[in-house]
Amino acid sequence: MALYKEKHIEYIVSLDTHVKDYQYWLSEHLRLNGTYWGLTALSLLDSKDSFKKQDVIDFVLSCYNEDGGFGAFKNHDSHLLSTLSALQILLIYDSLDVLTDQGIEKTVKFITDLQLPNGAFQGDRFGEVDTRFVYTAIQSLAILGRLSSKVVDKAVEFILSCANFDGGFGLAPGAESHSAQVFTCLGTLAIADKLDLVDVELTGWWLSERQVENGGLNGRPSKLPDVCYSWWVLSSLALINKLGYIDFAKLREFILSCQDEVTGGISDRPGNQVDVFHTIFGLAGLSLMGYENLVPVDPMYCLPVEVGKKIKKWPYKE
Protein backbone atom coordinates (compact mmCIF):
# COMPACT_ATOMS: atom_id res chain seq x y z
CA MET A 1 0.00 0.00 0.00
CA ALA A 2 1.27 3.47 -0.90
CA LEU A 3 1.58 6.56 1.28
CA TYR A 4 -0.89 9.17 0.00
CA LYS A 5 1.38 12.16 0.49
CA GLU A 6 -0.52 14.69 -1.58
CA LYS A 7 -3.83 13.67 -0.03
CA HIS A 8 -2.37 14.11 3.45
CA ILE A 9 -1.08 17.57 2.58
CA GLU A 10 -4.51 18.57 1.23
CA TYR A 11 -6.21 17.19 4.33
CA ILE A 12 -3.97 19.08 6.77
CA VAL A 13 -4.26 22.37 4.87
CA SER A 14 -8.06 22.02 4.76
CA LEU A 15 -8.44 21.73 8.54
CA ASP A 16 -8.51 25.48 9.19
CA THR A 17 -11.18 26.11 6.56
CA HIS A 18 -14.02 24.53 8.55
CA VAL A 19 -14.72 27.58 10.69
CA LYS A 20 -18.49 27.19 10.34
CA ASP A 21 -18.44 23.62 11.64
CA TYR A 22 -19.52 22.85 15.19
CA GLN A 23 -16.61 20.43 15.57
CA TYR A 24 -14.15 23.20 14.72
CA TRP A 25 -15.13 25.19 17.80
CA LEU A 26 -15.32 22.11 20.02
CA SER A 27 -11.59 21.66 19.33
CA GLU A 28 -10.65 25.22 20.30
CA HIS A 29 -8.87 23.94 23.43
CA LEU A 30 -6.47 22.01 21.15
CA ARG A 31 -5.97 24.63 18.45
CA LEU A 32 -2.35 25.56 19.15
CA ASN A 33 -1.37 21.91 19.68
CA GLY A 34 -3.19 21.06 16.45
CA THR A 35 -1.28 23.74 14.58
CA TYR A 36 2.00 22.18 15.76
CA TRP A 37 0.79 18.69 14.77
CA GLY A 38 -0.23 19.93 11.32
CA LEU A 39 2.92 21.97 10.70
CA THR A 40 5.18 19.13 11.81
CA ALA A 41 3.30 16.66 9.62
CA LEU A 42 3.71 19.01 6.65
CA SER A 43 7.39 19.40 7.51
CA LEU A 44 7.91 15.62 7.45
CA LEU A 45 6.13 15.60 4.07
CA ASP A 46 8.57 18.34 2.95
CA SER A 47 5.66 20.75 2.48
CA LYS A 48 5.72 23.18 5.41
CA ASP A 49 5.23 26.07 2.99
CA SER A 50 1.68 24.78 2.45
CA PHE A 51 0.84 26.83 5.55
CA LYS A 52 1.17 30.62 5.35
CA LYS A 53 4.06 31.31 7.68
CA GLN A 54 3.04 34.80 8.80
CA ASP A 55 -0.54 33.75 9.48
CA VAL A 56 0.70 30.92 11.69
CA ILE A 57 3.13 33.15 13.58
CA ASP A 58 0.42 35.77 14.11
CA PHE A 59 -1.86 33.08 15.53
CA VAL A 60 0.87 31.85 17.88
CA LEU A 61 1.48 35.37 19.18
CA SER A 62 -2.26 35.88 19.70
CA CYS A 63 -2.11 32.99 22.20
CA TYR A 64 0.67 34.60 24.28
CA ASN A 65 -0.44 35.69 27.75
CA GLU A 66 0.85 38.26 30.20
CA ASP A 67 2.12 35.52 32.51
CA GLY A 68 4.60 34.47 29.79
CA GLY A 69 2.84 31.25 28.83
CA PHE A 70 0.72 30.41 25.80
CA GLY A 71 -2.89 29.30 25.81
CA ALA A 72 -4.44 26.88 23.36
CA PHE A 73 -6.31 29.76 21.71
CA LYS A 74 -6.65 33.50 22.18
CA ASN A 75 -7.90 34.33 25.70
CA HIS A 76 -7.32 30.78 26.96
CA ASP A 77 -5.28 30.21 30.13
CA SER A 78 -1.61 29.40 29.73
CA HIS A 79 -0.54 25.76 29.86
CA LEU A 80 2.78 23.97 29.43
CA LEU A 81 1.42 21.84 26.56
CA SER A 82 0.39 24.82 24.45
CA THR A 83 3.53 26.73 25.45
CA LEU A 84 5.73 23.97 24.06
CA SER A 85 3.66 23.81 20.86
CA ALA A 86 4.08 27.57 20.40
CA LEU A 87 7.85 27.38 20.83
CA GLN A 88 8.13 24.36 18.51
CA ILE A 89 6.20 26.20 15.79
CA LEU A 90 8.40 29.28 16.10
CA LEU A 91 11.50 27.10 16.02
CA ILE A 92 10.36 25.30 12.85
CA TYR A 93 9.92 28.70 11.23
CA ASP A 94 13.24 29.93 12.67
CA SER A 95 11.27 32.76 14.24
CA LEU A 96 11.94 32.66 17.98
CA ASP A 97 13.14 36.23 17.61
CA VAL A 98 9.51 37.41 17.42
CA LEU A 99 9.56 37.00 21.19
CA THR A 100 11.30 39.94 22.86
CA ASP A 101 14.00 39.34 25.47
CA GLN A 102 11.50 40.43 28.09
CA GLY A 103 8.91 38.07 26.64
CA ILE A 104 11.34 35.15 26.79
CA GLU A 105 12.21 35.93 30.39
CA LYS A 106 8.51 35.88 31.27
CA THR A 107 8.10 32.55 29.48
CA VAL A 108 11.05 31.05 31.34
CA LYS A 109 9.57 32.27 34.64
CA PHE A 110 6.14 30.87 33.74
CA ILE A 111 7.70 27.45 33.15
CA THR A 112 10.07 27.30 36.11
CA ASP A 113 7.44 28.58 38.54
CA LEU A 114 5.41 25.44 37.77
CA GLN A 115 8.12 23.11 39.07
CA LEU A 116 7.36 21.50 42.43
CA PRO A 117 9.88 20.72 45.19
CA ASN A 118 9.99 17.04 44.14
CA GLY A 119 11.02 17.99 40.59
CA ALA A 120 7.64 17.38 38.96
CA PHE A 121 5.83 20.09 36.99
CA GLN A 122 2.24 21.19 37.12
CA GLY A 123 0.72 21.70 33.69
CA ASP A 124 -0.72 25.03 34.77
CA ARG A 125 -1.76 26.96 37.88
CA PHE A 126 -4.56 24.47 38.61
CA GLY A 127 -2.13 21.80 39.77
CA GLU A 128 -2.36 18.67 37.59
CA VAL A 129 0.92 16.71 37.71
CA ASP A 130 2.07 14.30 34.98
CA THR A 131 5.40 13.28 33.45
CA ARG A 132 4.13 14.89 30.23
CA PHE A 133 4.54 18.25 31.88
CA VAL A 134 8.10 17.51 32.94
CA TYR A 135 8.96 16.72 29.33
CA THR A 136 7.16 19.76 27.92
CA ALA A 137 8.83 22.05 30.46
CA ILE A 138 12.30 20.65 29.84
CA GLN A 139 11.97 20.75 26.05
CA SER A 140 10.57 24.29 26.20
CA LEU A 141 13.52 25.47 28.27
CA ALA A 142 15.88 23.61 25.93
CA ILE A 143 14.42 25.41 22.90
CA LEU A 144 14.95 28.72 24.69
CA GLY A 145 18.49 27.72 25.73
CA ARG A 146 17.57 28.24 29.37
CA LEU A 147 18.06 24.87 31.07
CA SER A 148 19.80 24.96 34.45
CA SER A 149 21.10 22.34 36.88
CA LYS A 150 18.60 23.57 39.47
CA VAL A 151 15.70 22.61 37.19
CA VAL A 152 17.20 19.61 35.37
CA ASP A 153 18.55 17.69 38.37
CA LYS A 154 15.23 17.72 40.23
CA ALA A 155 13.31 16.86 37.05
CA VAL A 156 15.55 13.83 36.46
CA GLU A 157 15.05 12.75 40.06
CA PHE A 158 11.27 12.85 39.61
CA ILE A 159 11.39 10.99 36.29
CA LEU A 160 13.44 8.18 37.80
CA SER A 161 10.91 7.87 40.62
CA CYS A 162 8.29 7.04 37.97
CA ALA A 163 10.21 3.98 36.69
CA ASN A 164 8.52 0.63 37.26
CA PHE A 165 9.80 -2.92 37.85
CA ASP A 166 8.63 -3.97 34.35
CA GLY A 167 10.87 -1.46 32.55
CA GLY A 168 8.13 1.04 31.78
CA PHE A 169 7.30 4.41 33.31
CA GLY A 170 4.07 5.83 34.69
CA LEU A 171 2.65 9.35 34.81
CA ALA A 172 3.61 9.60 38.50
CA PRO A 173 5.40 7.39 41.05
CA GLY A 174 3.53 4.09 41.40
CA ALA A 175 1.35 4.62 38.32
CA GLU A 176 0.91 1.95 35.65
CA SER A 177 3.47 1.78 32.86
CA HIS A 178 2.28 3.36 29.62
CA SER A 179 3.99 3.84 26.25
CA ALA A 180 3.35 7.57 26.08
CA GLN A 181 4.77 8.05 29.57
CA VAL A 182 7.82 5.99 28.61
CA PHE A 183 8.45 8.48 25.80
CA THR A 184 8.02 11.56 27.99
CA CYS A 185 10.37 10.08 30.59
CA LEU A 186 13.02 8.90 28.13
CA GLY A 187 12.69 12.16 26.19
CA THR A 188 13.31 14.15 29.36
CA LEU A 189 16.32 12.00 30.26
CA ALA A 190 17.66 12.31 26.71
CA ILE A 191 17.47 16.12 26.78
CA ALA A 192 19.09 16.04 30.25
CA ASP A 193 21.86 13.74 28.93
CA LYS A 194 20.92 11.10 31.53
CA LEU A 195 19.83 8.07 29.46
CA ASP A 196 22.69 6.14 31.04
CA LEU A 197 20.47 5.84 34.13
CA VAL A 198 17.94 3.66 32.24
CA ASP A 199 17.93 -0.16 32.14
CA VAL A 200 17.72 -0.15 28.35
CA GLU A 201 17.39 -3.92 28.01
CA LEU A 202 14.40 -4.10 30.35
CA THR A 203 12.76 -0.98 28.90
CA GLY A 204 13.43 -2.17 25.36
CA TRP A 205 11.80 -5.52 26.15
CA TRP A 206 8.70 -3.83 27.60
CA LEU A 207 8.37 -1.61 24.54
CA SER A 208 8.86 -4.51 22.12
CA GLU A 209 5.95 -6.30 23.79
CA ARG A 210 3.66 -3.50 22.61
CA GLN A 211 3.53 -4.89 19.05
CA VAL A 212 0.43 -7.01 18.48
CA GLU A 213 -0.43 -9.62 15.86
CA ASN A 214 -1.61 -7.17 13.15
CA GLY A 215 1.64 -5.20 13.42
CA GLY A 216 0.26 -2.20 15.31
CA LEU A 217 1.49 -1.02 18.68
CA ASN A 218 -0.49 -0.51 21.88
CA GLY A 219 0.00 1.65 24.94
CA ARG A 220 -0.06 -1.10 27.54
CA PRO A 221 -0.76 -4.82 27.79
CA SER A 222 -4.10 -6.20 26.56
CA LYS A 223 -5.10 -2.97 24.79
CA LEU A 224 -5.95 -2.41 21.12
CA PRO A 225 -3.26 -1.07 18.78
CA ASP A 226 -3.38 2.62 17.90
CA VAL A 227 -1.39 4.52 15.26
CA CYS A 228 -0.23 7.16 17.75
CA TYR A 229 1.87 4.53 19.52
CA SER A 230 3.86 4.20 16.32
CA TRP A 231 5.49 7.37 17.62
CA TRP A 232 5.50 6.83 21.38
CA VAL A 233 7.00 3.34 21.14
CA LEU A 234 9.35 3.82 18.18
CA SER A 235 10.74 7.13 19.43
CA SER A 236 11.43 5.56 22.82
CA LEU A 237 13.20 2.61 21.19
CA ALA A 238 15.17 4.99 18.98
CA LEU A 239 16.38 6.92 22.04
CA ILE A 240 17.81 3.73 23.57
CA ASN A 241 19.05 2.31 20.24
CA LYS A 242 16.60 -0.61 20.17
CA LEU A 243 14.55 0.13 17.04
CA GLY A 244 15.36 -3.33 15.74
CA TYR A 245 13.05 -4.82 18.38
CA ILE A 246 10.01 -3.97 16.19
CA ASP A 247 8.88 -5.65 12.97
CA PHE A 248 8.97 -2.64 10.64
CA ALA A 249 7.18 -4.32 7.73
CA LYS A 250 4.13 -5.26 9.81
CA LEU A 251 3.98 -1.84 11.50
CA ARG A 252 4.23 0.01 8.16
CA GLU A 253 1.37 -2.10 6.82
CA PHE A 254 -0.75 -1.25 9.88
CA ILE A 255 -0.11 2.51 9.62
CA LEU A 256 -0.76 2.63 5.88
CA SER A 257 -4.01 0.69 6.34
CA CYS A 258 -5.24 3.54 8.56
CA GLN A 259 -5.08 6.13 5.75
CA ASP A 260 -8.17 7.56 4.09
CA GLU A 261 -7.38 7.40 0.39
CA VAL A 262 -10.24 9.79 -0.45
CA THR A 263 -9.86 12.63 2.05
CA GLY A 264 -6.29 12.03 3.21
CA GLY A 265 -5.29 11.83 6.84
CA ILE A 266 -4.58 8.87 9.14
CA SER A 267 -6.85 7.40 11.82
CA ASP A 268 -6.14 5.45 14.99
CA ARG A 269 -7.24 2.14 13.44
CA PRO A 270 -8.35 0.99 9.98
CA GLY A 271 -11.77 2.31 9.01
CA ASN A 272 -12.02 4.97 11.71
CA GLN A 273 -12.28 8.75 11.29
CA VAL A 274 -8.97 10.45 10.50
CA ASP A 275 -7.59 13.35 12.55
CA VAL A 276 -4.45 15.47 12.59
CA PHE A 277 -3.19 13.93 15.86
CA HIS A 278 -2.95 10.44 14.40
CA THR A 279 -1.76 11.82 11.07
CA ILE A 280 1.36 13.42 12.55
CA PHE A 281 2.23 10.46 14.75
CA GLY A 282 1.62 7.97 11.95
CA LEU A 283 3.92 9.97 9.68
CA ALA A 284 6.49 10.37 12.45
CA GLY A 285 6.50 6.60 12.98
CA LEU A 286 7.00 6.02 9.27
CA SER A 287 9.79 8.59 9.27
CA LEU A 288 11.59 6.79 12.10
CA MET A 289 11.44 3.65 9.98
CA GLY A 290 12.99 5.51 7.03
CA TYR A 291 9.89 5.14 4.87
CA GLU A 292 9.57 6.69 1.39
CA ASN A 293 11.96 9.59 1.75
CA LEU A 294 9.95 11.30 4.48
CA VAL A 295 11.95 14.06 6.17
CA PRO A 296 13.83 12.45 9.12
CA VAL A 297 12.26 13.14 12.51
CA ASP A 298 14.22 13.66 15.73
CA PRO A 299 13.03 11.09 18.32
CA MET A 300 13.94 13.40 21.19
CA TYR A 301 11.79 16.35 20.14
CA CYS A 302 9.26 15.19 17.51
CA LEU A 303 10.64 17.83 15.19
CA PRO A 304 12.45 17.45 11.87
CA VAL A 305 16.07 16.49 12.56
CA GLU A 306 17.37 19.71 11.00
CA VAL A 307 15.12 21.74 13.30
CA GLY A 308 16.23 19.75 16.34
CA LYS A 309 19.83 20.64 15.54
CA LYS A 310 19.00 24.28 16.36
CA ILE A 311 18.41 23.37 20.01
CA LYS A 312 21.43 23.91 22.23
CA LYS A 313 22.51 20.67 23.90
CA TRP A 314 22.66 20.22 27.65
CA PRO A 315 24.93 20.39 29.58
CA TYR A 316 25.92 23.69 28.03
CA LYS A 317 29.55 24.10 27.13
CA GLU A 318 31.32 27.35 27.91
mmCIF file with all atom_site columns, C-alpha atoms in Angstrom, residues 128-248:
data_model
loop_
_atom_site.group_PDB
_atom_site.id
_atom_site.type_symbol
_atom_site.label_atom_id
_atom_site.label_alt_id
_atom_site.label_comp_id
_atom_site.label_asym_id
_atom_site.label_entity_id
_atom_site.label_seq_id
_atom_site.pdbx_PDB_ins_code
_atom_site.Cartn_x
_atom_site.Cartn_y
_atom_site.Cartn_z
_atom_site.occupancy
_atom_site.B_iso_or_equiv
_atom_site.pdbx_formal_charge
_atom_site.auth_seq_id
_atom_site.auth_comp_id
_atom_site.auth_asym_id
_atom_site.auth_atom_id
_atom_site.pdbx_PDB_model_num
ATOM 1   C CA . GLU A 1 128 ? -2.359 18.665 37.590 1.00 0.00 ? 128 GLU A CA 1
ATOM 2   C CA . VAL A 1 129 ? 0.922  16.710 37.708 1.00 0.00 ? 129 VAL A CA 1
ATOM 3   C CA . ASP A 1 130 ? 2.066  14.301 34.985 1.00 0.00 ? 130 ASP A CA 1
ATOM 4   C CA . THR A 1 131 ? 5.397  13.283 33.451 1.00 0.00 ? 131 THR A CA 1
ATOM 5   C CA . ARG A 1 132 ? 4.127  14.891 30.226 1.00 0.00 ? 132 ARG A CA 1
ATOM 6   C CA . PHE A 1 133 ? 4.536  18.250 31.883 1.00 0.00 ? 133 PHE A CA 1
ATOM 7   C CA . VAL A 1 134 ? 8.103  17.509 32.939 1.00 0.00 ? 134 VAL A CA 1
ATOM 8   C CA . TYR A 1 135 ? 8.963  16.725 29.331 1.00 0.00 ? 135 TYR A CA 1
ATOM 9   C CA . THR A 1 136 ? 7.156  19.762 27.921 1.00 0.00 ? 136 THR A CA 1
ATOM 10  C CA . ALA A 1 137 ? 8.830  22.051 30.464 1.00 0.00 ? 137 ALA A CA 1
ATOM 11  C CA . ILE A 1 138 ? 12.303 20.646 29.839 1.00 0.00 ? 138 ILE A CA 1
ATOM 12  C CA . GLN A 1 139 ? 11.967 20.747 26.054 1.00 0.00 ? 139 GLN A CA 1
ATOM 13  C CA . SER A 1 140 ? 10.566 24.292 26.198 1.00 0.00 ? 140 SER A CA 1
ATOM 14  C CA . LEU A 1 141 ? 13.522 25.475 28.273 1.00 0.00 ? 141 LEU A CA 1
ATOM 15  C CA . ALA A 1 142 ? 15.883 23.614 25.930 1.00 0.00 ? 142 ALA A CA 1
ATOM 16  C CA . ILE A 1 143 ? 14.420 25.413 22.898 1.00 0.00 ? 143 ILE A CA 1
ATOM 17  C CA . LEU A 1 144 ? 14.946 28.724 24.686 1.00 0.00 ? 144 LEU A CA 1
ATOM 18  C CA . GLY A 1 145 ? 18.485 27.723 25.726 1.00 0.00 ? 145 GLY A CA 1
ATOM 19  C CA . ARG A 1 146 ? 17.573 28.240 29.369 1.00 0.00 ? 146 ARG A CA 1
ATOM 20  C CA . LEU A 1 147 ? 18.058 24.873 31.069 1.00 0.00 ? 147 LEU A CA 1
ATOM 21  C CA . SER A 1 148 ? 19.795 24.964 34.450 1.00 0.00 ? 148 SER A CA 1
ATOM 22  C CA . SER A 1 149 ? 21.099 22.345 36.877 1.00 0.00 ? 149 SER A CA 1
ATOM 23  C CA . LYS A 1 150 ? 18.596 23.566 39.472 1.00 0.00 ? 150 LYS A CA 1
ATOM 24  C CA . VAL A 1 151 ? 15.704 22.607 37.187 1.00 0.00 ? 151 VAL A CA 1
ATOM 25  C CA . VAL A 1 152 ? 17.199 19.609 35.366 1.00 0.00 ? 152 VAL A CA 1
ATOM 26  C CA . ASP A 1 153 ? 18.546 17.693 38.368 1.00 0.00 ? 153 ASP A CA 1
ATOM 27  C CA . LYS A 1 154 ? 15.225 17.718 40.227 1.00 0.00 ? 154 LYS A CA 1
ATOM 28  C CA . ALA A 1 155 ? 13.309 16.856 37.048 1.00 0.00 ? 155 ALA A CA 1
ATOM 29  C CA . VAL A 1 156 ? 15.553 13.833 36.463 1.00 0.00 ? 156 VAL A CA 1
ATOM 30  C CA . GLU A 1 157 ? 15.045 12.749 40.056 1.00 0.00 ? 157 GLU A CA 1
ATOM 31  C CA . PHE A 1 158 ? 11.271 12.846 39.613 1.00 0.00 ? 158 PHE A CA 1
ATOM 32  C CA . ILE A 1 159 ? 11.385 10.986 36.286 1.00 0.00 ? 159 ILE A CA 1
ATOM 33  C CA . LEU A 1 160 ? 13.444 8.176  37.801 1.00 0.00 ? 160 LEU A CA 1
ATOM 34  C CA . SER A 1 161 ? 10.914 7.870  40.625 1.00 0.00 ? 161 SER A CA 1
ATOM 35  C CA . CYS A 1 162 ? 8.289  7.041  37.966 1.00 0.00 ? 162 CYS A CA 1
ATOM 36  C CA . ALA A 1 163 ? 10.205 3.985  36.691 1.00 0.00 ? 163 ALA A CA 1
ATOM 37  C CA . ASN A 1 164 ? 8.516  0.626  37.264 1.00 0.00 ? 164 ASN A CA 1
ATOM 38  C CA . PHE A 1 165 ? 9.796  -2.922 37.853 1.00 0.00 ? 165 PHE A CA 1
ATOM 39  C CA . ASP A 1 166 ? 8.634  -3.972 34.350 1.00 0.00 ? 166 ASP A CA 1
ATOM 40  C CA . GLY A 1 167 ? 10.872 -1.465 32.548 1.00 0.00 ? 167 GLY A CA 1
ATOM 41  C CA . GLY A 1 168 ? 8.132  1.040  31.777 1.00 0.00 ? 168 GLY A CA 1
ATOM 42  C CA . PHE A 1 169 ? 7.302  4.413  33.309 1.00 0.00 ? 169 PHE A CA 1
ATOM 43  C CA . GLY A 1 170 ? 4.068  5.830  34.688 1.00 0.00 ? 170 GLY A CA 1
ATOM 44  C CA . LEU A 1 171 ? 2.654  9.351  34.813 1.00 0.00 ? 171 LEU A CA 1
ATOM 45  C CA . ALA A 1 172 ? 3.606  9.596  38.499 1.00 0.00 ? 172 ALA A CA 1
ATOM 46  C CA . PRO A 1 173 ? 5.401  7.386  41.050 1.00 0.00 ? 173 PRO A CA 1
ATOM 47  C CA . GLY A 1 174 ? 3.532  4.093  41.400 1.00 0.00 ? 174 GLY A CA 1
ATOM 48  C CA . ALA A 1 175 ? 1.350  4.617  38.318 1.00 0.00 ? 175 ALA A CA 1
ATOM 49  C CA . GLU A 1 176 ? 0.907  1.946  35.647 1.00 0.00 ? 176 GLU A CA 1
ATOM 50  C CA . SER A 1 177 ? 3.474  1.781  32.860 1.00 0.00 ? 177 SER A CA 1
ATOM 51  C CA . HIS A 1 178 ? 2.280  3.360  29.616 1.00 0.00 ? 178 HIS A CA 1
ATOM 52  C CA . SER A 1 179 ? 3.990  3.837  26.249 1.00 0.00 ? 179 SER A CA 1
ATOM 53  C CA . ALA A 1 180 ? 3.347  7.571  26.079 1.00 0.00 ? 180 ALA A CA 1
ATOM 54  C CA . GLN A 1 181 ? 4.769  8.051  29.572 1.00 0.00 ? 181 GLN A CA 1
ATOM 55  C CA . VAL A 1 182 ? 7.817  5.995  28.609 1.00 0.00 ? 182 VAL A CA 1
ATOM 56  C CA . PHE A 1 183 ? 8.447  8.477  25.803 1.00 0.00 ? 183 PHE A CA 1
ATOM 57  C CA . THR A 1 184 ? 8.025  11.556 27.991 1.00 0.00 ? 184 THR A CA 1
ATOM 58  C CA . CYS A 1 185 ? 10.369 10.075 30.591 1.00 0.00 ? 185 CYS A CA 1
ATOM 59  C CA . LEU A 1 186 ? 13.019 8.898  28.131 1.00 0.00 ? 186 LEU A CA 1
ATOM 60  C CA . GLY A 1 187 ? 12.690 12.160 26.188 1.00 0.00 ? 187 GLY A CA 1
ATOM 61  C CA . THR A 1 188 ? 13.315 14.149 29.357 1.00 0.00 ? 188 THR A CA 1
ATOM 62  C CA . LEU A 1 189 ? 16.318 12.004 30.262 1.00 0.00 ? 189 LEU A CA 1
ATOM 63  C CA . ALA A 1 190 ? 17.661 12.309 26.711 1.00 0.00 ? 190 ALA A CA 1
ATOM 64  C CA . ILE A 1 191 ? 17.472 16.116 26.780 1.00 0.00 ? 191 ILE A CA 1
ATOM 65  C CA . ALA A 1 192 ? 19.088 16.043 30.246 1.00 0.00 ? 192 ALA A CA 1
ATOM 66  C CA . ASP A 1 193 ? 21.857 13.738 28.928 1.00 0.00 ? 193 ASP A CA 1
ATOM 67  C CA . LYS A 1 194 ? 20.921 11.096 31.527 1.00 0.00 ? 194 LYS A CA 1
ATOM 68  C CA . LEU A 1 195 ? 19.832 8.073  29.465 1.00 0.00 ? 195 LEU A CA 1
ATOM 69  C CA . ASP A 1 196 ? 22.688 6.137  31.040 1.00 0.00 ? 196 ASP A CA 1
ATOM 70  C CA . LEU A 1 197 ? 20.467 5.843  34.133 1.00 0.00 ? 197 LEU A CA 1
ATOM 71  C CA . VAL A 1 198 ? 17.936 3.657  32.241 1.00 0.00 ? 198 VAL A CA 1
ATOM 72  C CA . ASP A 1 199 ? 17.930 -0.156 32.143 1.00 0.00 ? 199 ASP A CA 1
ATOM 73  C CA . VAL A 1 200 ? 17.723 -0.146 28.349 1.00 0.00 ? 200 VAL A CA 1
ATOM 74  C CA . GLU A 1 201 ? 17.392 -3.924 28.007 1.00 0.00 ? 201 GLU A CA 1
ATOM 75  C CA . LEU A 1 202 ? 14.400 -4.098 30.345 1.00 0.00 ? 202 LEU A CA 1
ATOM 76  C CA . THR A 1 203 ? 12.758 -0.981 28.905 1.00 0.00 ? 203 THR A CA 1
ATOM 77  C CA . GLY A 1 204 ? 13.431 -2.170 25.361 1.00 0.00 ? 204 GLY A CA 1
ATOM 78  C CA . TRP A 1 205 ? 11.804 -5.520 26.154 1.00 0.00 ? 205 TRP A CA 1
ATOM 79  C CA . TRP A 1 206 ? 8.702  -3.829 27.602 1.00 0.00 ? 206 TRP A CA 1
ATOM 80  C CA . LEU A 1 207 ? 8.371  -1.609 24.536 1.00 0.00 ? 207 LEU A CA 1
ATOM 81  C CA . SER A 1 208 ? 8.863  -4.513 22.117 1.00 0.00 ? 208 SER A CA 1
ATOM 82  C CA . GLU A 1 209 ? 5.947  -6.296 23.791 1.00 0.00 ? 209 GLU A CA 1
ATOM 83  C CA . ARG A 1 210 ? 3.657  -3.500 22.606 1.00 0.00 ? 210 ARG A CA 1
ATOM 84  C CA . GLN A 1 211 ? 3.535  -4.890 19.049 1.00 0.00 ? 211 GLN A CA 1
ATOM 85  C CA . VAL A 1 212 ? 0.433  -7.010 18.477 1.00 0.00 ? 212 VAL A CA 1
ATOM 86  C CA . GLU A 1 213 ? -0.429 -9.616 15.859 1.00 0.00 ? 213 GLU A CA 1
ATOM 87  C CA . ASN A 1 214 ? -1.608 -7.174 13.146 1.00 0.00 ? 214 ASN A CA 1
ATOM 88  C CA . GLY A 1 215 ? 1.638  -5.200 13.422 1.00 0.00 ? 215 GLY A CA 1
ATOM 89  C CA . GLY A 1 216 ? 0.257  -2.200 15.311 1.00 0.00 ? 216 GLY A CA 1
ATOM 90  C CA . LEU A 1 217 ? 1.494  -1.025 18.682 1.00 0.00 ? 217 LEU A CA 1
ATOM 91  C CA . ASN A 1 218 ? -0.485 -0.511 21.875 1.00 0.00 ? 218 ASN A CA 1
ATOM 92  C CA . GLY A 1 219 ? 0.003  1.654  24.937 1.00 0.00 ? 219 GLY A CA 1
ATOM 93  C CA . ARG A 1 220 ? -0.060 -1.096 27.542 1.00 0.00 ? 220 ARG A CA 1
ATOM 94  C CA . PRO A 1 221 ? -0.759 -4.820 27.794 1.00 0.00 ? 221 PRO A CA 1
ATOM 95  C CA . SER A 1 222 ? -4.102 -6.202 26.556 1.00 0.00 ? 222 SER A CA 1
ATOM 96  C CA . LYS A 1 223 ? -5.101 -2.973 24.788 1.00 0.00 ? 223 LYS A CA 1
ATOM 97  C CA . LEU A 1 224 ? -5.949 -2.412 21.118 1.00 0.00 ? 224 LEU A CA 1
ATOM 98  C CA . PRO A 1 225 ? -3.257 -1.066 18.778 1.00 0.00 ? 225 PRO A CA 1
ATOM 99  C CA . ASP A 1 226 ? -3.380 2.623  17.900 1.00 0.00 ? 226 ASP A CA 1
ATOM 100 C CA . VAL A 1 227 ? -1.395 4.520  15.262 1.00 0.00 ? 227 VAL A CA 1
ATOM 101 C CA . CYS A 1 228 ? -0.227 7.160  17.748 1.00 0.00 ? 228 CYS A CA 1
ATOM 102 C CA . TYR A 1 229 ? 1.869  4.528  19.524 1.00 0.00 ? 229 TYR A CA 1
ATOM 103 C CA . SER A 1 230 ? 3.860  4.196  16.319 1.00 0.00 ? 230 SER A CA 1
ATOM 104 C CA . TRP A 1 231 ? 5.488  7.369  17.622 1.00 0.00 ? 231 TRP A CA 1
ATOM 105 C CA . TRP A 1 232 ? 5.503  6.833  21.379 1.00 0.00 ? 232 TRP A CA 1
ATOM 106 C CA . VAL A 1 233 ? 7.003  3.343  21.144 1.00 0.00 ? 233 VAL A CA 1
ATOM 107 C CA . LEU A 1 234 ? 9.347  3.819  18.180 1.00 0.00 ? 234 LEU A CA 1
ATOM 108 C CA . SER A 1 235 ? 10.742 7.131  19.434 1.00 0.00 ? 235 SER A CA 1
ATOM 109 C CA . SER A 1 236 ? 11.435 5.559  22.821 1.00 0.00 ? 236 SER A CA 1
ATOM 110 C CA . LEU A 1 237 ? 13.204 2.615  21.195 1.00 0.00 ? 237 LEU A CA 1
ATOM 111 C CA . ALA A 1 238 ? 15.173 4.993  18.981 1.00 0.00 ? 238 ALA A CA 1
ATOM 112 C CA . LEU A 1 239 ? 16.384 6.920  22.038 1.00 0.00 ? 239 LEU A CA 1
ATOM 113 C CA . ILE A 1 240 ? 17.809 3.732  23.574 1.00 0.00 ? 240 ILE A CA 1
ATOM 114 C CA . ASN A 1 241 ? 19.055 2.314  20.242 1.00 0.00 ? 241 ASN A CA 1
ATOM 115 C CA . LYS A 1 242 ? 16.599 -0.608 20.166 1.00 0.00 ? 242 LYS A CA 1
ATOM 116 C CA . LEU A 1 243 ? 14.551 0.134  17.040 1.00 0.00 ? 243 LEU A CA 1
ATOM 117 C CA . GLY A 1 244 ? 15.362 -3.334 15.745 1.00 0.00 ? 244 GLY A CA 1
ATOM 118 C CA . TYR A 1 245 ? 13.045 -4.819 18.379 1.00 0.00 ? 245 TYR A CA 1
ATOM 119 C CA . ILE A 1 246 ? 10.011 -3.971 16.193 1.00 0.00 ? 246 ILE A CA 1
ATOM 120 C CA . ASP A 1 247 ? 8.881  -5.652 12.972 1.00 0.00 ? 247 ASP A CA 1
ATOM 121 C CA . PHE A 1 248 ? 8.967  -2.636 10.639 1.00 0.00 ? 248 PHE A CA 1
#
